[in-house]
Amino acid sequence: MFNDSFISAELKKGLELTCPLFNPVLDPVCFLNKEQAELVSGYYQQMTDELKSDYEYKFEVIRSLLKLIIHQGIKIQADYNIISQKDLSDRITPMFMELLERQFPVDSPGNPLKIKTASEFASQLNIHVNHLNYVIKSHTGKTTTQMISNRIVDEAKTLLKNTDWDVAEIGYCLGFDYPAHFNNYFKKHTGITPSIFKYNS
């Protein structure tokens, strides 16, 4: 029930960096003491009661209760688990790698990559692109763009070798709207065109 459409834009506003519900870099688990558990359980009980009611605006009430729970979670997390900047930085690289790998393997020409630039990855991780670039470079010795490019080129090679898709289809599913852009990109990173690689490798 608590999907993205239910959680309104107003609820998300200002919470992206402080709530683990929206920021995957943060620890999503916090433990409640007896008093906190009773408070949160009360909110959930109110939701259950409201859901069973005939009140016309019951989902607005439930949304408000959810907002209370989220804010309570942020307060509890701040009290018992202050995450240092170094801890956050150490978690950014694996989160980035997981987000990158989640898009592969590409299984259909009609299912193109959704995120393929450093800025888009930073947005997904709710951090500034400059900070993402700094952390990735510090941990891997490569820039964020290089990491993304290397993975896209590896996938391109796999698709060129192992599918009967034409070069334009492969380029499109890897995020290139025009075949010429894919040709130039692949040649820049491999020294040869996709067609030569496909039919001569």
mmCIF file of N, CA and C in Angstrom, residues 68-201:
data_model
loop_
_atom_site.group_PDB
_atom_site.id
_atom_site.type_symbol
_atom_site.label_atom_id
_atom_site.label_comp_id
_atom_site.label_asym_id
_atom_site.label_seq_id
_atom_site.Cartn_x
_atom_site.Cartn_y
_atom_site.Cartn_z
ATOM 1 N N LEU A 68 3.997 10.683 10.396
ATOM 2 C CA LEU A 68 4.428 10.690 11.798
ATOM 3 C C LEU A 68 5.423 9.564 12.065
ATOM 4 N N ILE A 69 5.152 8.385 11.503
ATOM 5 C CA ILE A 69 6.053 7.245 11.703
ATOM 6 C C ILE A 69 7.420 7.522 11.080
ATOM 7 N N ILE A 70 7.421 8.086 9.882
ATOM 8 C CA ILE A 70 8.680 8.397 9.207
ATOM 9 C C ILE A 70 9.497 9.391 10.030
ATOM 10 N N HIS A 71 8.854 10.433 10.502
ATOM 11 C CA HIS A 71 9.576 11.421 11.300
ATOM 12 C C HIS A 71 10.050 10.827 12.630
ATOM 13 N N GLN A 72 9.251 9.959 13.205
ATOM 14 C CA GLN A 72 9.670 9.289 14.433
ATOM 15 C C GLN A 72 10.905 8.443 14.176
ATOM 16 N N GLY A 73 10.916 7.754 13.019
ATOM 17 C CA GLY A 73 12.081 6.939 12.668
ATOM 18 C C GLY A 73 13.343 7.770 12.489
ATOM 19 N N ILE A 74 13.201 8.935 11.870
ATOM 20 C CA ILE A 74 14.352 9.822 11.676
ATOM 21 C C ILE A 74 14.888 10.283 13.033
ATOM 22 N N LYS A 75 13.983 10.637 13.951
ATOM 23 C CA LYS A 75 14.400 11.080 15.287
ATOM 24 C C LYS A 75 15.108 9.958 16.040
ATOM 25 N N ILE A 76 14.554 8.750 15.972
ATOM 26 C CA ILE A 76 15.157 7.613 16.672
ATOM 27 C C ILE A 76 16.535 7.303 16.102
ATOM 28 N N GLN A 77 16.635 7.303 14.785
ATOM 29 C CA GLN A 77 17.912 7.014 14.144
ATOM 30 C C GLN A 77 18.971 8.036 14.547
ATOM 31 N N ALA A 78 18.585 9.295 14.596
ATOM 32 C CA ALA A 78 19.532 10.346 14.970
ATOM 33 C C ALA A 78 20.010 10.159 16.401
ATOM 34 N N ASP A 79 19.147 9.639 17.270
ATOM 35 C CA ASP A 79 19.501 9.455 18.680
ATOM 36 C C ASP A 79 20.496 8.318 18.891
ATOM 37 N N TYR A 80 20.322 7.209 18.147
ATOM 38 C CA TYR A 80 21.151 6.045 18.487
ATOM 39 C C TYR A 80 22.175 5.682 17.443
ATOM 40 N N ASN A 81 22.111 6.290 16.278
ATOM 41 C CA ASN A 81 23.009 5.836 15.215
ATOM 42 C C ASN A 81 23.437 7.014 14.354
ATOM 43 N N ILE A 82 24.326 7.830 14.873
ATOM 44 C CA ILE A 82 24.862 8.947 14.109
ATOM 45 C C ILE A 82 25.941 8.403 13.179
ATOM 46 N N ILE A 83 25.691 8.480 11.871
ATOM 47 C CA ILE A 83 26.607 7.902 10.881
ATOM 48 C C ILE A 83 27.640 8.940 10.478
ATOM 49 N N SER A 84 28.905 8.584 10.590
ATOM 50 C CA SER A 84 29.960 9.520 10.235
ATOM 51 C C SER A 84 30.049 9.691 8.730
ATOM 52 N N GLN A 85 30.684 10.784 8.303
ATOM 53 C CA GLN A 85 30.852 11.040 6.878
ATOM 54 C C GLN A 85 31.669 9.936 6.224
ATOM 55 N N LYS A 86 32.665 9.420 6.950
ATOM 56 C CA LYS A 86 33.483 8.334 6.398
ATOM 57 C C LYS A 86 32.639 7.079 6.192
ATOM 58 N N ASP A 87 31.770 6.759 7.164
ATOM 59 C CA ASP A 87 30.904 5.590 7.012
ATOM 60 C C ASP A 87 30.006 5.729 5.788
ATOM 61 N N LEU A 88 29.451 6.928 5.602
ATOM 62 C CA LEU A 88 28.606 7.170 4.442
ATOM 63 C C LEU A 88 29.392 6.997 3.151
ATOM 64 N N SER A 89 30.601 7.552 3.127
ATOM 65 C CA SER A 89 31.432 7.457 1.922
ATOM 66 C C SER A 89 31.778 6.010 1.606
ATOM 67 N N ASP A 90 32.056 5.228 2.651
ATOM 68 C CA ASP A 90 32.398 3.817 2.440
ATOM 69 C C ASP A 90 31.234 3.039 1.852
ATOM 70 N N ARG A 91 30.010 3.499 2.093
ATOM 71 C CA ARG A 91 28.842 2.774 1.600
ATOM 72 C C ARG A 91 28.405 3.240 0.222
ATOM 73 N N ILE A 92 28.876 4.399 -0.205
ATOM 74 C CA ILE A 92 28.439 4.939 -1.489
ATOM 75 C C ILE A 92 28.912 4.072 -2.651
ATOM 76 N N THR A 93 30.167 3.621 -2.608
ATOM 77 C CA THR A 93 30.704 2.833 -3.728
ATOM 78 C C THR A 93 29.923 1.535 -3.947
ATOM 79 N N PRO A 94 29.701 0.706 -2.896
ATOM 80 C CA PRO A 94 28.899 -0.506 -3.150
ATOM 81 C C PRO A 94 27.475 -0.216 -3.576
ATOM 82 N N MET A 95 26.896 0.882 -3.072
ATOM 83 C CA MET A 95 25.546 1.235 -3.503
ATOM 84 C C MET A 95 25.540 1.635 -4.977
ATOM 85 N N PHE A 96 26.563 2.380 -5.382
ATOM 86 C CA PHE A 96 26.678 2.756 -6.794
ATOM 87 C C PHE A 96 26.840 1.515 -7.669
ATOM 88 N N MET A 97 27.718 0.601 -7.251
ATOM 89 C CA MET A 97 27.962 -0.607 -8.039
ATOM 90 C C MET A 97 26.700 -1.464 -8.146
ATOM 91 N N GLU A 98 25.956 -1.551 -7.055
ATOM 92 C CA GLU A 98 24.710 -2.330 -7.091
ATOM 93 C C GLU A 98 23.705 -1.690 -8.038
ATOM 94 N N LEU A 99 23.613 -0.371 -7.982
ATOM 95 C CA LEU A 99 22.686 0.349 -8.860
ATOM 96 C C LEU A 99 23.085 0.185 -10.319
ATOM 97 N N LEU A 100 24.382 0.209 -10.578
ATOM 98 C CA LEU A 100 24.882 0.030 -11.946
ATOM 99 C C LEU A 100 24.576 -1.379 -12.443
ATOM 100 N N GLU A 101 24.927 -2.387 -11.648
ATOM 101 C CA GLU A 101 24.765 -3.777 -12.077
ATOM 102 C C GLU A 101 23.308 -4.197 -12.186
ATOM 103 N N ARG A 102 22.441 -3.511 -11.453
ATOM 104 C CA ARG A 102 21.022 -3.866 -11.460
ATOM 105 C C ARG A 102 20.403 -3.716 -12.850
ATOM 106 N N GLN A 103 21.027 -2.931 -13.700
ATOM 107 C CA GLN A 103 20.489 -2.695 -15.043
ATOM 108 C C GLN A 103 20.905 -3.774 -16.047
ATOM 109 N N PHE A 104 21.785 -4.664 -15.618
ATOM 110 C CA PHE A 104 22.323 -5.679 -16.517
ATOM 111 C C PHE A 104 21.988 -7.072 -16.001
ATOM 112 N N PRO A 105 21.954 -8.078 -16.904
ATOM 113 C CA PRO A 105 22.128 -7.956 -18.354
ATOM 114 C C PRO A 105 20.900 -7.348 -19.024
ATOM 115 N N VAL A 106 21.124 -6.711 -20.154
ATOM 116 C CA VAL A 106 20.027 -6.163 -20.951
ATOM 117 C C VAL A 106 19.333 -7.327 -21.651
ATOM 118 N N ASP A 107 18.018 -7.456 -21.467
ATOM 119 C CA ASP A 107 17.323 -8.642 -21.972
ATOM 120 C C ASP A 107 16.427 -8.387 -23.173
ATOM 121 N N SER A 108 16.316 -7.103 -23.578
ATOM 122 C CA SER A 108 15.445 -6.807 -24.706
ATOM 123 C C SER A 108 15.827 -5.481 -25.343
ATOM 124 N N PRO A 109 15.800 -5.409 -26.676
ATOM 125 C CA PRO A 109 16.065 -4.121 -27.331
ATOM 126 C C PRO A 109 15.049 -3.051 -26.943
ATOM 127 N N GLY A 110 13.885 -3.479 -26.488
ATOM 128 C CA GLY A 110 12.844 -2.532 -26.107
ATOM 129 C C GLY A 110 12.906 -2.114 -24.649
ATOM 130 N N ASN A 111 13.972 -2.529 -23.957
ATOM 131 C CA ASN A 111 14.108 -2.201 -22.535
ATOM 132 C C ASN A 111 15.441 -1.485 -22.304
ATOM 133 N N PRO A 112 15.561 -0.240 -22.753
ATOM 134 C CA PRO A 112 16.849 0.460 -22.687
ATOM 135 C C PRO A 112 17.245 0.827 -21.264
ATOM 136 N N LEU A 113 18.548 1.117 -21.087
ATOM 137 C CA LEU A 113 19.052 1.555 -19.792
ATOM 138 C C LEU A 113 18.319 2.819 -19.347
ATOM 139 N N LYS A 114 17.996 2.872 -18.073
ATOM 140 C CA LYS A 114 17.272 4.026 -17.536
ATOM 141 C C LYS A 114 18.219 5.103 -17.024
ATOM 142 N N ILE A 115 19.317 4.699 -16.422
ATOM 143 C CA ILE A 115 20.280 5.668 -15.882
ATOM 144 C C ILE A 115 21.667 5.333 -16.421
ATOM 145 N N LYS A 116 22.342 6.338 -16.975
ATOM 146 C CA LYS A 116 23.623 6.057 -17.624
ATOM 147 C C LYS A 116 24.640 7.187 -17.497
ATOM 148 N N THR A 117 24.328 8.220 -16.729
ATOM 149 C CA THR A 117 25.294 9.298 -16.526
ATOM 150 C C THR A 117 25.589 9.428 -15.038
ATOM 151 N N ALA A 118 26.726 10.043 -14.737
ATOM 152 C CA ALA A 118 27.107 10.246 -13.337
ATOM 153 C C ALA A 118 26.046 11.050 -12.590
ATOM 154 N N SER A 119 25.507 12.058 -13.241
ATOM 155 C CA SER A 119 24.488 12.898 -12.604
ATOM 156 C C SER A 119 23.225 12.097 -12.279
ATOM 157 N N GLU A 120 22.836 11.210 -13.193
ATOM 158 C CA GLU A 120 21.642 10.395 -12.962
ATOM 159 C C GLU A 120 21.858 9.420 -11.807
ATOM 160 N N PHE A 121 23.058 8.839 -11.718
ATOM 161 C CA PHE A 121 23.357 7.943 -10.599
ATOM 162 C C PHE A 121 23.371 8.717 -9.288
ATOM 163 N N ALA A 122 23.970 9.903 -9.288
ATOM 164 C CA ALA A 122 24.013 10.722 -8.078
ATOM 165 C C ALA A 122 22.601 11.067 -7.617
ATOM 166 N N SER A 123 21.741 11.372 -8.570
ATOM 167 C CA SER A 123 20.351 11.695 -8.233
ATOM 168 C C SER A 123 19.654 10.504 -7.591
ATOM 169 N N GLN A 124 19.884 9.309 -8.125
ATOM 170 C CA GLN A 124 19.283 8.105 -7.561
ATOM 171 C C GLN A 124 19.773 7.840 -6.139
ATOM 172 N N LEU A 125 21.028 8.194 -5.865
ATOM 173 C CA LEU A 125 21.615 7.964 -4.548
ATOM 174 C C LEU A 125 21.404 9.151 -3.604
ATOM 175 N N ASN A 126 20.748 10.194 -4.108
ATOM 176 C CA ASN A 126 20.469 11.381 -3.305
ATOM 177 C C ASN A 126 21.727 12.043 -2.759
ATOM 178 N N ILE A 127 22.753 12.112 -3.593
ATOM 179 C CA ILE A 127 23.976 12.816 -3.219
ATOM 180 C C ILE A 127 24.385 13.720 -4.383
ATOM 181 N N HIS A 128 25.278 14.662 -4.099
ATOM 182 C CA HIS A 128 25.742 15.560 -5.158
ATOM 183 C C HIS A 128 26.695 14.806 -6.075
ATOM 184 N N VAL A 129 26.631 15.103 -7.359
ATOM 185 C CA VAL A 129 27.455 14.382 -8.324
ATOM 186 C C VAL A 129 28.949 14.567 -8.039
ATOM 187 N N ASN A 130 29.343 15.728 -7.551
ATOM 188 C CA ASN A 130 30.758 15.947 -7.239
ATOM 189 C C ASN A 130 31.227 15.030 -6.116
ATOM 190 N N HIS A 131 30.341 14.817 -5.129
ATOM 191 C CA HIS A 131 30.696 13.916 -4.029
ATOM 192 C C HIS A 131 30.769 12.474 -4.514
ATOM 193 N N LEU A 132 29.835 12.083 -5.373
ATOM 194 C CA LEU A 132 29.877 10.736 -5.948
ATOM 195 C C LEU A 132 31.175 10.531 -6.714
ATOM 196 N N ASN A 133 31.540 11.495 -7.542
ATOM 197 C CA ASN A 133 32.777 11.384 -8.322
ATOM 198 C C ASN A 133 33.999 11.261 -7.408
ATOM 199 N N TYR A 134 34.023 12.052 -6.348
ATOM 200 C CA TYR A 134 35.164 12.018 -5.415
ATOM 201 C C TYR A 134 35.283 10.652 -4.745
ATOM 202 N N VAL A 135 34.140 10.127 -4.273
ATOM 203 C CA VAL A 135 34.160 8.847 -3.561
ATOM 204 C C VAL A 135 34.551 7.704 -4.496
ATOM 205 N N ILE A 136 33.954 7.656 -5.682
ATOM 206 C CA ILE A 136 34.256 6.582 -6.630
ATOM 207 C C ILE A 136 35.727 6.626 -7.041
ATOM 208 N N LYS A 137 36.238 7.808 -7.306
ATOM 209 C CA LYS A 137 37.647 7.954 -7.685
ATOM 210 C C LYS A 137 38.565 7.510 -6.546
ATOM 211 N N SER A 138 38.194 7.853 -5.316
ATOM 212 C CA SER A 138 39.006 7.489 -4.153
ATOM 213 C C SER A 138 39.044 5.981 -3.936
ATOM 214 N N HIS A 139 37.932 5.312 -4.206
ATOM 215 C CA HIS A 139 37.839 3.879 -3.913
ATOM 216 C C HIS A 139 38.282 2.994 -5.073
ATOM 217 N N THR A 140 38.153 3.478 -6.302
ATOM 218 C CA THR A 140 38.429 2.608 -7.454
ATOM 219 C C THR A 140 39.584 3.090 -8.324
ATOM 220 N N GLY A 141 39.950 4.356 -8.182
ATOM 221 C CA GLY A 141 40.976 4.917 -9.056
ATOM 222 C C GLY A 141 40.434 5.337 -10.411
ATOM 223 N N LYS A 142 39.132 5.144 -10.613
ATOM 224 C CA LYS A 142 38.491 5.523 -11.873
ATOM 225 C C LYS A 142 37.377 6.523 -11.589
ATOM 226 N N THR A 143 37.051 7.312 -12.587
ATOM 227 C CA THR A 143 35.945 8.242 -12.432
ATOM 228 C C THR A 143 34.618 7.490 -12.542
ATOM 229 N N THR A 144 33.562 8.133 -12.075
ATOM 230 C CA THR A 144 32.228 7.538 -12.195
ATOM 231 C C THR A 144 31.894 7.266 -13.652
ATOM 232 N N THR A 145 32.210 8.212 -14.508
ATOM 233 C CA THR A 145 31.928 8.056 -15.938
ATOM 234 C C THR A 145 32.698 6.888 -16.529
ATOM 235 N N GLN A 146 33.944 6.708 -16.110
ATOM 236 C CA GLN A 146 34.736 5.568 -16.606
ATOM 237 C C GLN A 146 34.122 4.246 -16.166
ATOM 238 N N MET A 147 33.667 4.177 -14.927
ATOM 239 C CA MET A 147 33.036 2.952 -14.427
ATOM 240 C C MET A 147 31.781 2.628 -15.230
ATOM 241 N N ILE A 148 30.969 3.645 -15.488
ATOM 242 C CA ILE A 148 29.746 3.442 -16.261
ATOM 243 C C ILE A 148 30.084 3.033 -17.695
ATOM 244 N N SER A 149 31.029 3.737 -18.301
ATOM 245 C CA SER A 149 31.414 3.460 -19.691
ATOM 246 C C SER A 149 31.948 2.048 -19.840
ATOM 247 N N ASN A 150 32.819 1.631 -18.921
ATOM 248 C CA ASN A 150 33.394 0.287 -18.998
ATOM 249 C C ASN A 150 32.304 -0.777 -18.944
ATOM 250 N N ARG A 151 31.309 -0.551 -18.089
ATOM 251 C CA ARG A 151 30.246 -1.558 -17.956
ATOM 252 C C ARG A 151 29.365 -1.575 -19.207
ATOM 253 N N ILE A 152 29.082 -0.411 -19.761
ATOM 254 C CA ILE A 152 28.267 -0.345 -20.973
ATOM 255 C C ILE A 152 28.995 -1.005 -22.143
ATOM 256 N N VAL A 153 30.284 -0.750 -22.265
ATOM 257 C CA VAL A 153 31.059 -1.349 -23.351
ATOM 258 C C VAL A 153 31.124 -2.866 -23.185
ATOM 259 N N ASP A 154 31.299 -3.349 -21.950
ATOM 260 C CA ASP A 154 31.312 -4.799 -21.709
ATOM 261 C C ASP A 154 29.985 -5.424 -22.129
ATOM 262 N N GLU A 155 28.892 -4.747 -21.794
ATOM 263 C CA GLU A 155 27.578 -5.270 -22.174
ATOM 264 C C GLU A 155 27.394 -5.229 -23.686
ATOM 265 N N ALA A 156 27.883 -4.169 -24.314
ATOM 266 C CA ALA A 156 27.800 -4.057 -25.767
ATOM 267 C C ALA A 156 28.526 -5.224 -26.436
ATOM 268 N N LYS A 157 29.705 -5.556 -25.946
ATOM 269 C CA LYS A 157 30.467 -6.673 -26.508
ATOM 270 C C LYS A 157 29.700 -7.982 -26.362
ATOM 271 N N THR A 158 29.096 -8.174 -25.185
ATOM 272 C CA THR A 158 28.328 -9.395 -24.942
ATOM 273 C C THR A 158 27.144 -9.496 -25.900
ATOM 274 N N LEU A 159 26.435 -8.399 -26.069
ATOM 275 C CA LEU A 159 25.266 -8.402 -26.955
ATOM 276 C C LEU A 159 25.661 -8.560 -28.418
ATOM 277 N N LEU A 160 26.756 -7.924 -28.812
ATOM 278 C CA LEU A 160 27.221 -8.052 -30.197
ATOM 279 C C LEU A 160 27.639 -9.483 -30.516
ATOM 280 N N LYS A 161 28.234 -10.146 -29.545
ATOM 281 C CA LYS A 161 28.712 -11.515 -29.761
ATOM 282 C C LYS A 161 27.601 -12.552 -29.667
ATOM 283 N N ASN A 162 26.648 -12.331 -28.759
ATOM 284 C CA ASN A 162 25.752 -13.420 -28.375
ATOM 285 C C ASN A 162 24.289 -13.237 -28.739
ATOM 286 N N THR A 163 23.950 -12.160 -29.445
ATOM 287 C CA THR A 163 22.557 -11.990 -29.878
ATOM 288 C C THR A 163 22.518 -11.751 -31.381
ATOM 289 N N ASP A 164 21.330 -11.901 -31.941
ATOM 290 C CA ASP A 164 21.144 -11.596 -33.360
ATOM 291 C C ASP A 164 20.573 -10.194 -33.561
ATOM 292 N N TRP A 165 20.585 -9.372 -32.498
ATOM 293 C CA TRP A 165 20.115 -8.001 -32.627
ATOM 294 C C TRP A 165 21.059 -7.228 -33.530
ATOM 295 N N ASP A 166 20.504 -6.319 -34.313
ATOM 296 C CA ASP A 166 21.401 -5.524 -35.150
ATOM 297 C C ASP A 166 22.051 -4.422 -34.310
ATOM 298 N N VAL A 167 23.042 -3.775 -34.895
ATOM 299 C CA VAL A 167 23.838 -2.791 -34.155
ATOM 300 C C VAL A 167 22.975 -1.643 -33.643
ATOM 301 N N ALA A 168 22.011 -1.203 -34.441
ATOM 302 C CA ALA A 168 21.137 -0.101 -34.024
ATOM 303 C C ALA A 168 20.303 -0.487 -32.802
ATOM 304 N N GLU A 169 19.797 -1.728 -32.773
ATOM 305 C CA GLU A 169 19.016 -2.193 -31.630
ATOM 306 C C GLU A 169 19.867 -2.241 -30.368
ATOM 307 N N ILE A 170 21.079 -2.738 -30.510
ATOM 308 C CA ILE A 170 21.980 -2.823 -29.358
ATOM 309 C C ILE A 170 22.318 -1.423 -28.848
ATOM 310 N N GLY A 171 22.590 -0.520 -29.767
ATOM 311 C CA GLY A 171 22.874 0.850 -29.358
ATOM 312 C C GLY A 171 21.708 1.477 -28.625
ATOM 313 N N TYR A 172 20.501 1.252 -29.132
ATOM 314 C CA TYR A 172 19.316 1.839 -28.507
ATOM 315 C C TYR A 172 19.108 1.307 -27.101
ATOM 316 N N CYS A 173 19.239 -0.006 -26.917
ATOM 317 C CA CYS A 173 18.985 -0.572 -25.595
ATOM 318 C C CYS A 173 20.060 -0.167 -24.588
ATOM 319 N N LEU A 174 21.206 0.301 -25.077
ATOM 320 C CA LEU A 174 22.264 0.789 -24.188
ATOM 321 C C LEU A 174 22.193 2.300 -23.992
ATOM 322 N N GLY A 175 21.129 2.900 -24.494
ATOM 323 C CA GLY A 175 20.899 4.308 -24.212
ATOM 324 C C GLY A 175 21.272 5.281 -25.302
ATOM 325 N N PHE A 176 21.550 4.778 -26.501
ATOM 326 C CA PHE A 176 21.933 5.661 -27.608
ATOM 327 C C PHE A 176 20.773 5.763 -28.594
ATOM 328 N N ASP A 177 20.259 6.954 -28.748
ATOM 329 C CA ASP A 177 19.102 7.154 -29.630
ATOM 330 C C ASP A 177 19.461 7.043 -31.106
ATOM 331 N N TYR A 178 20.714 7.305 -31.425
ATOM 332 C CA TYR A 178 21.150 7.281 -32.823
ATOM 333 C C TYR A 178 22.308 6.305 -33.000
ATOM 334 N N PRO A 179 22.249 5.458 -34.036
ATOM 335 C CA PRO A 179 23.321 4.489 -34.275
ATOM 336 C C PRO A 179 24.696 5.129 -34.381
ATOM 337 N N ALA A 180 24.771 6.322 -34.977
ATOM 338 C CA ALA A 180 26.078 6.982 -35.134
ATOM 339 C C ALA A 180 26.707 7.286 -33.784
ATOM 340 N N HIS A 181 25.879 7.655 -32.812
ATOM 341 C CA HIS A 181 26.396 7.941 -31.470
ATOM 342 C C HIS A 181 26.972 6.685 -30.836
ATOM 343 N N PHE A 182 26.259 5.560 -31.003
ATOM 344 C CA PHE A 182 26.756 4.295 -30.468
ATOM 345 C C PHE A 182 28.038 3.870 -31.174
ATOM 346 N N ASN A 183 28.082 4.020 -32.494
ATOM 347 C CA ASN A 183 29.283 3.669 -33.247
ATOM 348 C C ASN A 183 30.492 4.452 -32.751
ATOM 349 N N ASN A 184 30.314 5.764 -32.581
ATOM 350 C CA ASN A 184 31.419 6.608 -32.132
ATOM 351 C C ASN A 184 31.854 6.261 -30.714
ATOM 352 N N TYR A 185 30.882 5.986 -29.846
ATOM 353 C CA TYR A 185 31.156 5.641 -28.459
ATOM 354 C C TYR A 185 31.937 4.325 -28.378
ATOM 355 N N PHE A 186 31.453 3.328 -29.086
ATOM 356 C CA PHE A 186 32.105 2.015 -29.046
ATOM 357 C C PHE A 186 33.514 2.097 -29.630
ATOM 358 N N LYS A 187 33.662 2.799 -30.731
ATOM 359 C CA LYS A 187 34.980 2.922 -31.358
ATOM 360 C C LYS A 187 35.956 3.678 -30.467
ATOM 361 N N LYS A 188 35.455 4.692 -29.773
ATOM 362 C CA LYS A 188 36.300 5.471 -28.870
ATOM 363 C C LYS A 188 36.894 4.589 -27.777
ATOM 364 N N HIS A 189 36.105 3.617 -27.303
ATOM 365 C CA HIS A 189 36.546 2.798 -26.173
ATOM 366 C C HIS A 189 37.228 1.494 -26.590
ATOM 367 N N THR A 190 37.027 1.069 -27.825
ATOM 368 C CA THR A 190 37.601 -0.221 -28.249
ATOM 369 C C THR A 190 38.548 -0.106 -29.436
ATOM 370 N N GLY A 191 38.446 0.981 -30.175
ATOM 371 C CA GLY A 191 39.304 1.157 -31.348
ATOM 372 C C GLY A 191 38.710 0.626 -32.630
ATOM 373 N N ILE A 192 37.566 -0.072 -32.529
ATOM 374 C CA ILE A 192 36.909 -0.588 -33.736
ATOM 375 C C ILE A 192 35.414 -0.301 -33.657
ATOM 376 N N THR A 193 34.725 -0.405 -34.785
ATOM 377 C CA THR A 193 33.283 -0.143 -34.800
ATOM 378 C C THR A 193 32.520 -1.368 -34.284
ATOM 379 N N PRO A 194 31.284 -1.191 -33.844
ATOM 380 C CA PRO A 194 30.469 -2.329 -33.402
ATOM 381 C C PRO A 194 30.290 -3.389 -34.492
ATOM 382 N N SER A 195 30.128 -2.963 -35.729
ATOM 383 C CA SER A 195 29.909 -3.913 -36.815
ATOM 384 C C SER A 195 31.129 -4.799 -37.029
ATOM 385 N N ILE A 196 32.293 -4.202 -37.017
ATOM 386 C CA ILE A 196 33.526 -4.982 -37.175
ATOM 387 C C ILE A 196 33.674 -5.959 -36.020
ATOM 388 N N PHE A 197 33.391 -5.498 -34.800
ATOM 389 C CA PHE A 197 33.487 -6.374 -33.643
ATOM 390 C C PHE A 197 32.509 -7.536 -33.762
ATOM 391 N N LYS A 198 31.282 -7.244 -34.188
ATOM 392 C CA LYS A 198 30.244 -8.261 -34.248
ATOM 393 C C LYS A 198 30.551 -9.349 -35.262
ATOM 394 N N TYR A 199 31.043 -8.960 -36.414
ATOM 395 C CA TYR A 199 31.198 -9.931 -37.496
ATOM 396 C C TYR A 199 32.611 -10.448 -37.684
ATOM 397 N N ASN A 200 33.543 -9.960 -36.871
ATOM 398 C CA ASN A 200 34.921 -10.409 -37.011
ATOM 399 C C ASN A 200 35.545 -10.884 -35.707
ATOM 400 N N SER A 201 34.730 -10.947 -34.643
ATOM 401 C CA SER A 201 35.301 -11.397 -33.371
ATOM 402 C C SER A 201 35.006 -12.865 -33.138
#
